[in-house]
């Protein structure tokens, strides 16, 4: 497909563009602004990276293009909503000490959790619903992933990629509509614990003036959390026997199968893990962005772009591209860039994706032979 | 006839008859009867059937013949709509120049996108077209506001220049027409309880659909179509024989983009406004759904799929709990409520759920779509007949 001869130019294009971008940034923007935007991009980048990581796990292991992955992210988010609703289930009691304006005793809602664990502990548990939802979401997401793989995806290994895209797209619509039917169409704000309200002043910490670089605590938590998850996935693949077998299977499925290893079973488990990664990304994202039924589709398009930019089948590529695009997006939303190219904040990701796809067909770190037919 | 084989001619005639008699066919229930809500024979909906039919036929030329799955075709639809509305604003309310311009602009636009996107194949191509379409959508939504009127959408205004019509002196917004024939004008025929609507707009769309369908048959059966099939089956082998697939794929990409532009232009001609949401990727997804549901690579499939989805979108979504209660009145109360509760998520606003499930079932069990399903049922009936004849004599000789 590619014409030979200008290979050198092509290979040099992407680094050259990157160098030019970085140079421009340093020349025109004060350092504190630069750091602020870098930080701003991190949380979005973390979300992209986590979803893209899961998508790439599925590509790499099963060879399936999963358009329902955004829906898994959404289900994770709604796990947090569900848990916070369950925790704040309450019953009515008559409070004899407080009266309403007619002098009748007031009815007060008391959550069951407060009854069982005492008032202070109960309130704290409700307050910590989102982090607690991680524990709740892991089994749920693994179960969802397991059912999806065994029930649907399994039958599509041998079918063309177009069919896989189509059926998972259909599944994404179904999941989205189920969520809409259960939770309604409006966004459901789900706050982070009280401790994480407010912002951390990076500016003071780094020696700038106060209030120059403010960063909400929860975003720091989100970034650290996703870094931990990404680290855990990589460590799992790198250092466990299970991970070794899976990596071997990614490289050559048939040979591993011939060695007498039940690779299908392991791949199914990998699907569950990928679903859990997407779900956890969703759980922790709830305080940043109120869950709504179409968030999955919104993130899906972007995360596909991320995966393709990172290179299909490359896990480090997905993570790198996720953070890169998230940060680029936050840079592009600065006024200095919007003045030069109006609307750049809206389209930067797509522009980058198009440039990278055309100059580096396999993305930034793509492996040979993945999705190339 | 018309350079077609007998089978294709029959198909074309069937499509022509279906589209010409649609006001009768889609209105099978008398006005005021309980089933009248299933009537789809009103001009708005019929126009939508036909316009999305054209869109899907064009998409099928690309996806069905070459196997290139574009997720950005809505961009061409949107571009077509915008250019048509601009034509109404600047030149005249005649739909003909508007449609011509929308086809041309969409063609040029798809030439640009196709030239770049077709450098990659498979999923990379899908993502590239998706990226371009999302980019166009975002731009139409924000930066290109002078051209697209942002999130409000492009509309007619009283002070538009309209050079040929001599606008600017009007007191009410003009309506689109074809040399004086107003698109909106509808003749209603009342026959003993039935009422059939014949709208000029619909018939214009239907005639264009027949022409577009004819063209698509010709492309399917031409040597060019054969080349495209070769691209789908094995590009490598095609290149070894010394053929460069790029010009062929680019040509068909542009043609299908022009079909989409035509659909967009017609959409704007029937209702002169254009909004950015027409370019959103969910809209591209919808045309993929239509084509796949009907049958990828078949001639009539996309039209059927478009009709099917639009019918369900408009009729199914109107069914609400009250209607359901009406249907299941004869059951005991508890059972009635139970059935209504079970069906509730699938109807009305939840019809997308039904669509998604149906779509998954079709992709999983019926990769050939509705057309394939019809064929299988046909075969099943034939096969049932055949064994019957051979089995009958075998029942007796046991003695």
XYZ file of C-alpha atoms in Angstrom:
772
model
C 0.000 0.000 0.000
C 2.690 2.535 0.930
C 4.983 3.766 -1.785
C 8.656 3.167 -1.097
C 11.312 5.855 -1.288
C 10.045 8.511 1.068
C 10.288 6.236 4.078
C 12.864 8.440 5.767
C 10.712 11.529 5.441
C 7.758 9.644 6.819
C 9.702 8.279 9.752
C 10.979 11.751 10.574
C 7.614 13.507 10.347
C 6.110 12.614 13.706
C 9.162 13.395 15.871
C 9.620 16.610 13.909
C 6.051 17.682 14.543
C 6.403 16.868 18.224
C 9.616 18.888 18.491
C 7.980 21.863 16.777
C 4.951 21.666 19.089
C 7.059 21.483 22.239
C 9.270 24.328 21.020
C 6.268 26.541 20.328
C 4.831 25.758 23.740
C 7.999 26.693 25.567
C 8.482 29.838 23.553
C 5.049 31.350 24.013
C 3.620 30.124 27.300
C 4.801 30.906 30.817
C 5.959 27.908 32.782
C 3.187 27.949 35.363
C 0.530 27.919 32.644
C 2.341 25.047 31.034
C 2.343 23.039 34.254
C -1.333 23.847 34.856
C -2.371 22.573 31.446
C -0.165 19.546 31.835
C -1.974 18.709 35.061
C -5.368 19.493 33.556
C -4.720 17.021 30.818
C -3.746 14.260 33.213
C -7.181 13.264 34.470
C -8.741 13.136 31.026
C -5.615 11.420 29.774
C -5.928 8.888 32.600
C -9.479 8.080 31.582
C -8.494 7.727 27.923
C -5.483 5.627 28.843
C -7.491 3.261 31.042
C -10.212 2.694 28.456
C -7.675 2.352 25.671
C -5.670 -0.083 27.779
C -8.701 -2.323 28.174
C -9.532 -2.040 24.491
C -5.998 -2.965 23.542
C -6.001 -5.930 25.902
C -9.050 -7.192 24.043
C -7.538 -6.493 20.619
C -4.269 -8.067 21.530
C -5.604 -11.182 23.179
C -8.848 -11.932 21.433
C -8.426 -9.992 18.210
C -11.863 -8.491 18.687
C -12.789 -4.890 17.987
C -14.994 -4.096 20.956
C -17.286 -1.154 20.303
C -19.060 -1.882 23.583
C -16.042 -0.927 25.646
C -17.334 2.582 26.248
C -20.490 0.979 27.595
C -18.367 -0.936 30.113
C -16.898 2.367 31.263
C -20.428 3.664 31.648
C -21.532 0.593 33.612
C -18.617 1.189 35.969
C -19.817 4.729 36.514
C -23.311 3.531 37.250
C -21.925 0.976 39.711
C -20.854 3.967 41.778
C -24.298 5.522 41.409
C -25.964 2.268 42.407
C -23.786 1.783 45.466
C -24.341 5.317 46.664
C -28.079 4.753 46.282
C -27.948 1.454 48.120
C -25.951 2.979 50.944
C -28.315 5.867 51.367
C -31.416 3.663 51.475
C -33.317 4.972 54.428
C -36.412 4.573 56.561
C -38.569 7.238 58.205
C -38.538 7.857 61.930
C -40.370 10.450 63.958
C -37.965 12.826 65.569
C -39.628 13.960 68.822
C -37.197 16.798 69.413
C -37.768 18.641 66.151
C -41.155 20.053 65.212
C -42.413 21.453 61.963
C -44.129 24.826 61.804
C -47.487 23.371 62.940
C -45.909 21.884 66.009
C -46.215 18.270 64.867
C -43.212 15.990 65.337
C -41.005 15.957 62.242
C -40.397 12.825 60.205
C -36.720 12.272 59.425
C -35.119 9.891 56.938
C -32.472 7.759 58.592
C -30.268 5.629 56.344
C -30.018 2.002 57.387
C -26.266 2.278 57.393
C -26.429 4.879 60.124
C -28.722 2.656 62.165
C -26.386 -0.306 61.911
C -22.985 1.325 62.209
C -23.774 4.363 64.321
C -24.384 7.831 63.069
C -20.823 9.021 62.463
C -19.563 5.818 60.832
C -22.728 5.569 58.740
C -22.400 9.090 57.436
C -18.758 8.422 56.602
C -19.676 5.264 54.711
C -22.231 7.151 52.630
C -19.705 9.896 52.054
C -17.157 7.366 50.798
C -19.590 5.686 48.420
C -17.522 6.330 45.300
C -14.239 4.831 46.532
C -16.166 1.972 48.135
C -17.793 1.318 44.790
C -14.431 -0.003 43.597
C -14.950 -3.102 45.710
C -18.499 -3.362 44.468
C -17.565 -2.783 40.844
C -14.775 -5.341 40.522
C -16.988 -8.444 40.815
C -19.783 -6.781 38.851
C -17.497 -5.788 35.991
C -15.729 -9.125 35.859
C -19.120 -10.830 35.748
C -20.319 -8.492 32.996
C -17.135 -9.070 31.016
C -17.378 -12.812 31.518
C -20.988 -12.954 30.370
C -20.235 -10.732 27.393
C -17.319 -12.827 26.242
C -18.949 -16.208 26.766
C -22.352 -15.123 25.555
C -21.534 -13.012 22.534
C -17.930 -12.196 21.656
C -16.901 -15.866 21.641
C -18.948 -16.459 18.525
C -17.246 -13.649 16.646
C -13.577 -14.662 16.777
C -13.637 -16.106 13.309
C -15.907 -13.472 11.791
C -14.618 -10.370 9.962
C -13.780 -7.273 11.974
C -16.707 -5.447 10.419
C -19.089 -7.981 11.991
C -17.395 -7.604 15.365
C -17.701 -3.845 15.191
C -21.345 -4.101 14.226
C -22.432 -6.588 16.864
C -20.620 -4.813 19.686
C -22.049 -1.526 18.447
C -25.497 -3.101 18.767
C -24.599 -4.306 22.252
C -23.443 -0.816 23.181
C -26.839 0.566 22.129
C -28.621 -2.087 24.186
C -26.537 -1.467 27.315
C -26.977 2.260 26.937
C -30.740 1.917 26.633
C -30.949 -0.410 29.624
C -29.092 2.165 31.712
C -31.391 4.865 30.380
C -34.460 2.835 31.294
C -33.151 2.138 34.798
C -31.626 5.477 35.722
C -33.303 7.985 33.436
C -31.764 10.303 30.894
C -30.470 13.005 33.216
C -26.911 13.112 34.533
C -26.688 11.911 38.145
C -24.194 13.938 40.176
C -22.261 11.675 42.518
C -19.854 13.590 44.739
C -16.454 12.526 45.942
C -15.824 12.106 49.685
C -15.768 15.326 51.705
C -12.028 14.939 52.360
C -11.250 15.364 48.690
C -13.283 18.510 48.163
C -11.211 21.546 47.363
C -7.968 21.962 45.547
C -4.324 21.443 46.152
C -2.150 24.464 45.497
C 0.605 23.145 43.280
C 1.855 26.681 42.754
C 2.997 27.172 46.343
C 4.435 23.693 46.435
C 6.551 24.358 43.363
C 7.634 27.849 44.330
C 5.189 29.902 42.265
C 2.693 32.382 43.652
C -0.341 31.119 45.518
C -3.511 30.292 43.535
C -1.564 30.086 40.303
C -1.763 26.348 39.853
C -4.793 24.947 41.634
C -5.655 21.312 41.151
C -8.663 19.540 42.664
C -7.730 16.769 45.082
C -9.983 14.265 43.425
C -8.168 14.663 40.131
C -4.910 13.859 41.878
C -6.584 10.788 43.323
C -7.874 9.845 39.902
C -4.469 10.163 38.323
C -2.736 8.177 41.075
C -5.450 5.551 40.941
C -5.160 5.095 37.194
C -1.377 5.036 37.405
C -1.715 2.273 39.995
C -4.130 0.310 37.804
C -1.941 0.673 34.755
C 1.073 -0.388 36.795
C -0.834 -3.354 38.175
C -1.914 -4.524 34.730
C 1.616 -4.261 33.388
C 3.096 -5.993 36.412
C 0.478 -8.708 36.148
C 1.339 -9.344 32.522
C 5.056 -9.063 33.117
C 5.707 -10.963 36.324
C 3.048 -13.663 36.712
C 2.969 -16.994 34.951
C -0.566 -16.252 33.893
C 0.588 -12.999 32.309
C 3.448 -14.760 30.599
C 1.090 -17.284 29.043
C -1.244 -14.520 27.928
C 1.621 -12.597 26.349
C 2.764 -15.725 24.610
C -0.782 -16.237 23.404
C -0.907 -12.677 22.094
C 2.209 -13.411 20.059
C 1.149 -16.797 18.773
C -2.105 -18.227 19.907
C -1.903 -21.525 18.106
C 1.499 -22.561 19.377
C 0.502 -21.846 22.948
C -2.615 -23.900 22.404
C -0.531 -26.749 21.041
C 1.598 -26.719 24.187
C -1.452 -27.963 26.023
C -2.454 -24.699 27.632
C -6.112 -23.779 27.680
C -5.566 -20.368 26.157
C -9.256 -19.691 25.588
C -9.935 -19.806 29.307
C -7.137 -17.370 30.008
C -8.294 -15.035 27.283
C -11.782 -15.038 28.741
C -10.278 -14.035 32.053
C -8.335 -11.298 30.304
C -11.617 -10.010 28.899
C -12.987 -9.876 32.427
C -9.894 -7.979 33.547
C -10.204 -5.542 30.649
C -13.844 -4.969 31.547
C -12.850 -4.393 35.167
C -10.211 -1.849 34.121
C -12.783 0.079 32.089
C -15.296 -0.216 34.912
C -12.888 1.074 37.545
C -11.985 3.972 35.285
C -15.693 4.717 35.180
C -16.221 4.382 38.937
C -13.531 6.852 39.799
C -14.556 9.230 37.025
C -18.048 9.777 38.473
C -17.161 12.781 40.672
C -15.430 14.484 37.740
C -18.251 13.969 35.275
C -21.794 13.127 36.373
C -22.734 9.753 34.902
C -25.220 9.888 32.063
C -26.404 7.227 29.695
C -24.477 8.407 26.639
C -21.098 8.882 28.288
C -19.998 5.500 27.001
C -20.481 6.478 23.377
C -18.803 9.836 23.979
C -15.701 8.165 25.368
C -15.776 5.290 22.928
C -15.009 7.340 19.835
C -12.169 9.100 21.573
C -10.720 5.940 23.048
C -10.711 4.288 19.642
C -8.809 7.218 18.290
C -6.423 6.828 21.228
C -5.916 3.142 20.548
C -5.239 3.714 16.888
C -2.839 6.555 17.620
C -1.019 4.425 20.170
C -0.823 1.521 17.800
C -3.155 -1.442 17.750
C -2.117 -4.205 20.073
C 0.457 -2.137 21.920
C -0.311 -1.681 25.608
C 2.367 0.957 26.312
C 1.258 2.707 23.136
C -2.327 2.945 24.364
C -1.247 4.425 27.690
C 1.171 6.845 26.083
C -1.352 7.980 23.477
C -4.064 8.344 26.125
C -2.006 10.719 28.225
C -0.613 12.488 25.179
C -4.007 13.216 23.686
C -5.521 14.213 27.013
C -2.725 16.704 27.613
C -2.825 17.978 24.028
C -6.539 18.559 24.401
C -6.079 20.651 27.505
C -3.312 22.645 25.838
C -5.488 23.261 22.822
C -8.201 24.735 25.013
C -5.897 27.602 25.999
C -6.901 30.947 24.588
C -3.507 31.548 23.025
C -4.077 28.592 20.706
C -7.755 29.207 20.170
C -6.888 32.699 18.931
C -4.471 31.350 16.354
C -6.681 28.489 15.151
C -10.307 28.859 16.231
C -11.936 25.648 17.356
C -8.637 23.845 17.744
C -9.682 22.557 21.164
C -12.571 20.696 19.549
C -10.646 19.002 16.800
C -7.074 18.645 18.035
C -7.463 14.939 18.838
C -8.805 14.138 15.409
C -6.170 16.223 13.671
C -3.420 14.442 15.581
C -5.024 11.085 14.880
C -5.217 11.784 11.169
C -1.639 13.012 10.982
C -0.292 10.055 12.917
C -2.326 7.503 10.982
C -1.055 8.890 7.711
C 2.573 9.171 8.712
C 2.879 6.102 10.909
C 0.433 3.471 9.702
C 0.868 1.348 12.827
C 0.436 4.217 15.235
C 3.081 5.303 17.694
C 4.074 1.897 19.019
C 2.051 -0.549 16.969
C 3.138 -4.116 16.534
C 3.514 -5.634 13.125
C 0.718 -7.859 11.954
C -2.030 -6.652 14.283
C -5.179 -5.641 12.407
C -3.335 -5.533 9.129
C -5.066 -7.577 6.538
C -34.709 -3.475 -20.544
C -32.593 -0.390 -19.846
C -29.486 -2.512 -20.140
C -30.463 -4.738 -17.241
C -30.965 -8.450 -16.999
C -34.481 -9.733 -16.544
C -34.071 -10.291 -12.819
C -32.726 -6.792 -12.220
C -35.466 -5.250 -14.317
C -38.037 -7.031 -12.190
C -36.356 -5.696 -9.067
C -36.318 -2.167 -10.432
C -39.977 -2.411 -11.394
C -40.831 -3.722 -7.937
C -39.030 -0.787 -6.341
C -40.746 1.618 -8.722
C -44.182 0.202 -7.975
C -43.524 0.137 -4.234
C -42.357 3.727 -4.158
C -45.064 5.004 -6.498
C -47.885 3.284 -4.618
C -46.406 3.894 -1.165
C -49.271 6.189 -0.126
C -51.635 3.227 -0.609
C -49.369 0.487 0.685
C -48.348 2.308 3.842
C -51.933 3.234 4.684
C -53.575 -0.157 5.006
C -55.841 0.743 7.910
C -58.866 3.033 7.703
C -58.694 6.405 9.379
C -59.948 6.424 12.959
C -59.635 2.668 13.466
C -57.571 1.270 16.320
C -54.839 0.197 13.943
C -54.556 3.579 12.248
C -51.476 4.361 14.281
C -49.601 1.823 12.223
C -50.277 3.853 9.126
C -47.057 5.333 7.842
C -48.501 6.963 4.765
C -48.072 10.574 5.747
C -45.740 12.670 3.578
C -43.142 13.460 6.250
C -42.463 9.842 7.054
C -42.633 8.626 3.470
C -40.067 11.226 2.480
C -37.815 10.015 5.274
C -38.136 6.410 4.059
C -37.069 7.379 0.609
C -34.305 9.813 1.554
C -32.676 7.394 3.959
C -33.151 4.735 1.313
C -31.017 6.803 -1.054
C -28.463 7.365 1.695
C -28.261 3.652 2.449
C -28.089 2.650 -1.223
C -25.093 4.949 -1.598
C -23.453 3.638 1.546
C -23.969 0.100 0.344
C -22.094 0.871 -2.868
C -19.003 1.508 -0.768
C -19.434 -0.995 2.052
C -21.205 -3.733 0.134
C -18.918 -3.769 -2.850
C -15.505 -2.937 -1.423
C -15.940 -3.906 2.222
C -14.589 -0.556 3.381
C -16.637 0.277 6.500
C -16.938 4.047 6.683
C -18.085 5.463 9.980
C -18.203 9.015 8.712
C -20.815 9.094 5.994
C -23.052 11.462 7.912
C -20.528 14.204 7.175
C -21.520 14.118 3.508
C -25.188 14.140 4.414
C -24.608 17.223 6.535
C -22.540 18.971 3.902
C -25.249 18.289 1.348
C -27.912 19.767 3.633
C -25.907 22.870 4.345
C -25.149 23.554 0.706
C -28.777 23.049 -0.263
C -29.971 25.503 2.372
C -27.361 28.009 1.212
C -28.678 27.642 -2.309
C -32.176 28.431 -1.039
C -30.874 31.444 0.798
C -28.797 32.828 -2.036
C -30.306 31.801 -5.334
C -33.898 30.675 -5.358
C -36.357 28.361 -3.688
C -36.215 25.991 -6.628
C -34.988 22.628 -5.357
C -33.190 21.635 -8.524
C -30.110 23.887 -8.185
C -30.005 23.106 -4.477
C -29.909 19.370 -5.077
C -27.333 19.707 -7.823
C -25.123 21.871 -5.663
C -25.398 19.528 -2.687
C -24.352 16.566 -4.823
C -21.382 18.473 -6.220
C -20.221 19.808 -2.861
C -20.595 16.431 -1.195
C -18.677 14.885 -4.086
C -15.781 17.308 -3.686
C -15.792 16.879 0.068
C -15.749 13.106 -0.218
C -12.968 13.316 -2.785
C -10.889 15.137 -0.199
C -11.699 12.773 2.679
C -11.538 9.692 0.505
C -8.182 10.636 -0.936
C -6.710 10.755 2.556
C -8.674 7.975 4.269
C -8.262 5.373 1.555
C -4.546 5.225 2.237
C -5.494 2.854 5.022
C -7.801 -0.113 5.070
C -9.722 -2.129 7.612
C -10.294 -0.621 11.024
C -7.826 2.175 10.308
C -10.046 3.352 7.483
C -13.101 3.271 9.758
C -11.317 5.325 12.397
C -10.014 7.823 9.828
C -13.451 8.453 8.362
C -14.860 8.652 11.873
C -12.211 11.197 12.817
C -12.900 13.318 9.744
C -16.646 13.238 10.329
C -16.334 14.125 14.006
C -14.006 16.929 13.022
C -16.528 18.274 10.519
C -19.267 17.972 13.122
C -17.269 19.877 15.723
C -16.291 22.545 13.236
C -19.855 22.964 11.994
C -20.952 23.223 15.599
C -18.457 25.860 16.661
C -15.979 27.581 14.383
C -17.822 27.564 11.102
C -20.776 29.362 12.655
C -20.889 32.030 9.924
C -21.388 29.213 7.454
C -23.445 26.791 9.515
C -25.081 28.969 12.163
C -23.632 26.830 14.922
C -25.935 24.944 17.230
C -29.079 26.765 16.095
C -28.728 25.306 12.640
C -28.961 26.995 9.281
C -32.424 28.347 8.497
C -34.133 30.540 5.967
C -34.581 34.187 6.833
C -36.842 36.883 5.440
C -33.953 39.084 4.335
C -32.091 36.415 2.354
C -30.958 37.755 -1.024
C -32.522 34.952 -3.153
C -31.273 36.534 -6.351
C -33.548 34.732 -8.787
C -36.708 34.964 -6.688
C -36.114 38.579 -5.781
C -36.382 37.934 -2.067
C -36.292 40.467 0.722
C -39.821 41.767 0.163
C -41.585 38.808 1.672
C -43.739 38.809 4.763
C -43.580 35.073 5.356
C -40.917 32.479 4.675
C -41.150 31.063 1.155
C -41.572 27.355 0.532
C -39.370 25.158 -1.595
C -40.668 24.370 -5.049
C -39.801 22.740 -8.328
C -40.592 25.242 -11.073
C -43.668 26.388 -9.197
C -44.730 23.009 -7.854
C -44.595 23.427 -4.120
C -42.898 20.610 -2.267
C -45.320 20.901 0.599
C -48.504 20.721 -1.419
C -50.397 17.542 -0.782
C -53.480 16.125 -2.400
C -55.563 14.061 -0.024
C -57.792 11.383 -1.460
C -60.606 10.250 0.815
C -62.095 6.895 -0.038
C -64.642 5.380 2.306
C -62.818 5.832 5.563
C -59.336 5.673 4.121
C -57.398 8.793 3.370
C -54.364 8.762 1.125
C -51.882 11.623 0.898
C -50.097 12.360 -2.339
C -47.401 14.919 -1.800
C -45.285 16.541 -4.478
C -42.206 16.375 -2.270
C -42.596 12.668 -1.754
C -42.990 11.939 -5.435
C -39.926 13.959 -6.307
C -37.932 11.989 -3.733
C -39.386 8.716 -4.989
C -38.462 9.457 -8.592
C -34.940 10.301 -7.496
C -34.803 7.085 -5.462
C -35.758 5.055 -8.522
C -33.076 6.800 -10.552
C -30.515 6.292 -7.775
C -31.505 2.667 -7.452
C -31.189 2.144 -11.197
C -27.748 3.704 -11.132
C -26.708 1.469 -8.268
C -27.841 -1.639 -10.173
C -25.809 -0.504 -13.152
C -22.754 0.031 -10.956
C -23.223 -3.374 -9.328
C -23.355 -5.100 -12.696
C -20.663 -3.095 -14.465
C -17.006 -4.038 -14.942
C -16.297 -1.274 -12.452
C -18.465 -3.072 -9.909
C -16.549 -6.250 -10.619
C -13.297 -4.433 -9.864
C -14.738 -3.291 -6.552
C -15.686 -6.840 -5.663
C -12.139 -7.822 -6.468
C -10.947 -5.188 -4.000
C -13.165 -6.769 -1.359
C -12.175 -10.354 -1.982
C -8.432 -9.978 -2.332
C -6.648 -6.709 -2.816
C -3.214 -8.324 -2.819
C -4.027 -10.593 -5.694
C -5.557 -7.699 -7.587
C -2.354 -5.720 -7.246
C -0.293 -8.681 -8.445
C -2.252 -8.709 -11.656
C -1.109 -5.152 -12.236
C -4.232 -3.287 -11.192
C -4.101 -0.402 -8.786
C -7.159 -0.579 -6.532
C -6.899 3.017 -5.314
C -8.647 4.786 -8.235
C -11.524 2.328 -8.045
C -12.023 2.648 -4.321
C -11.692 6.419 -4.496
C -14.233 6.570 -7.315
C -16.763 4.521 -5.395
C -16.093 6.502 -2.219
C -16.894 9.705 -4.090
C -19.982 8.175 -5.677
C -21.306 7.031 -2.336
C -20.470 10.432 -0.871
C -22.510 12.006 -3.655
C -25.425 9.727 -2.834
C -25.182 10.905 0.771
C -25.027 14.514 -0.409
C -28.087 13.925 -2.579
C -29.933 12.564 0.445
C -28.853 15.585 2.465
C -29.944 17.956 -0.283
C -33.332 16.278 -0.509
C -33.698 16.425 3.236
C -33.107 20.162 3.127
C -35.428 20.517 0.129
C -38.296 18.948 2.008
C -37.644 20.930 5.147
C -35.257 23.829 4.533
C -33.040 23.716 7.577
C -29.739 22.046 8.349
C -28.127 21.346 11.693
C -24.761 20.081 12.814
C -26.248 17.036 14.517
C -26.859 15.574 11.073
C -23.095 15.057 10.883
C -22.672 13.349 14.228
C -21.198 9.865 14.222
C -24.361 8.309 15.629
C -26.016 9.347 12.377
C -23.253 7.540 10.479
C -23.891 4.568 12.711
C -27.545 4.663 11.760
C -26.876 4.271 8.060
C -24.562 1.364 8.842
C -27.376 -0.196 10.849
C -29.796 0.271 7.970
C -27.505 -1.309 5.431
C -26.576 -4.242 7.624
C -30.141 -4.831 8.746
C -31.331 -4.908 5.160
C -28.447 -6.909 3.795
C -24.975 -5.731 2.905
C -24.065 -6.074 -0.723
C -27.584 -6.806 -1.874
C -29.375 -4.403 -4.156
C -32.668 -3.995 -2.370
C -31.397 -4.593 1.162
C -30.403 -1.039 2.092
C -33.755 0.344 0.968
C -35.578 -2.259 3.052
C -33.326 -1.606 6.031
C -33.854 2.134 5.810
C -37.595 1.692 5.581
C -37.599 -0.775 8.454
C -35.611 1.401 10.844
C -37.455 4.598 9.985
C -40.801 2.842 10.322
C -39.918 1.549 13.747
C -38.440 4.845 14.797
C -41.622 6.694 13.970
C -44.362 4.172 14.595
C -42.922 2.035 17.354
C -41.871 5.024 19.372
C -45.456 6.309 19.364
C -46.806 3.250 21.157
C -47.138 4.052 24.838
C -48.523 2.337 27.909
C -52.059 3.533 27.233
C -52.029 1.880 23.834
C -50.617 -1.311 25.320
C -53.325 -1.344 27.976
C -55.804 -0.997 25.152
C -54.379 -4.048 23.389
C -54.305 -6.337 26.383
C -57.656 -5.225 27.808
C -59.125 -8.678 27.385
C -56.707 -10.176 29.919
C -57.271 -10.229 33.672
C -56.011 -7.064 35.335
C -52.904 -8.507 36.995
C -51.763 -10.251 33.824
C -52.479 -7.151 31.760
C -50.339 -4.998 34.023
C -47.599 -7.609 34.046
C -47.429 -7.755 30.247
C -47.475 -3.985 29.964
C -44.669 -3.719 32.521
C -42.604 -6.285 30.638
C -43.131 -4.596 27.291
C -42.752 -1.073 28.630
C -38.950 -0.719 28.236
C -39.132 -1.847 24.613
C -41.621 0.672 23.310
C -42.054 4.405 23.133
C -38.859 6.144 24.095
C -37.186 2.805 24.668
C -37.523 1.672 21.080
C -33.759 2.001 20.654
C -33.457 -1.002 22.947
C -35.586 -3.022 20.557
C -33.502 -1.745 17.669
C -30.240 -2.697 19.384
C -31.443 -6.197 20.218
C -32.843 -6.721 16.745
C -29.599 -5.511 15.247
C -27.497 -7.855 17.382
C -29.711 -10.768 16.456
C -29.446 -9.927 12.766
C -25.648 -9.604 12.832
C -25.277 -12.801 14.834
C -27.710 -15.121 13.150
C -28.453 -13.516 9.821
C -25.262 -11.915 8.489
C -26.981 -11.417 5.135
C -29.655 -9.218 6.677
C -33.374 -9.201 5.971
C -32.855 -10.124 2.329
C -30.933 -13.209 3.346
C -33.630 -14.000 5.887
C -36.264 -13.803 3.189
C -34.232 -16.098 0.975
C -33.763 -18.616 3.762
C -37.459 -18.674 4.494
C -38.093 -19.141 0.785
C -35.633 -22.029 0.658
C -37.163 -23.570 3.757
C -40.601 -23.549 2.184
C -39.252 -25.054 -1.011
C -37.331 -27.735 0.853
C -40.360 -28.614 2.918
C -42.325 -29.235 -0.228
C -39.636 -31.360 -1.811
C -39.188 -33.960 0.964
C -42.966 -34.226 1.306
C -43.215 -35.587 -2.195
C -40.440 -38.120 -1.669
C -41.568 -39.127 1.781
C -45.188 -39.810 0.870
C -44.551 -43.010 -1.096
C -42.391 -44.322 1.739
C -45.221 -44.382 4.207
C -46.992 -47.320 2.642
C -44.506 -50.078 1.795
C -43.910 -51.073 5.398
C -46.319 -53.948 5.066
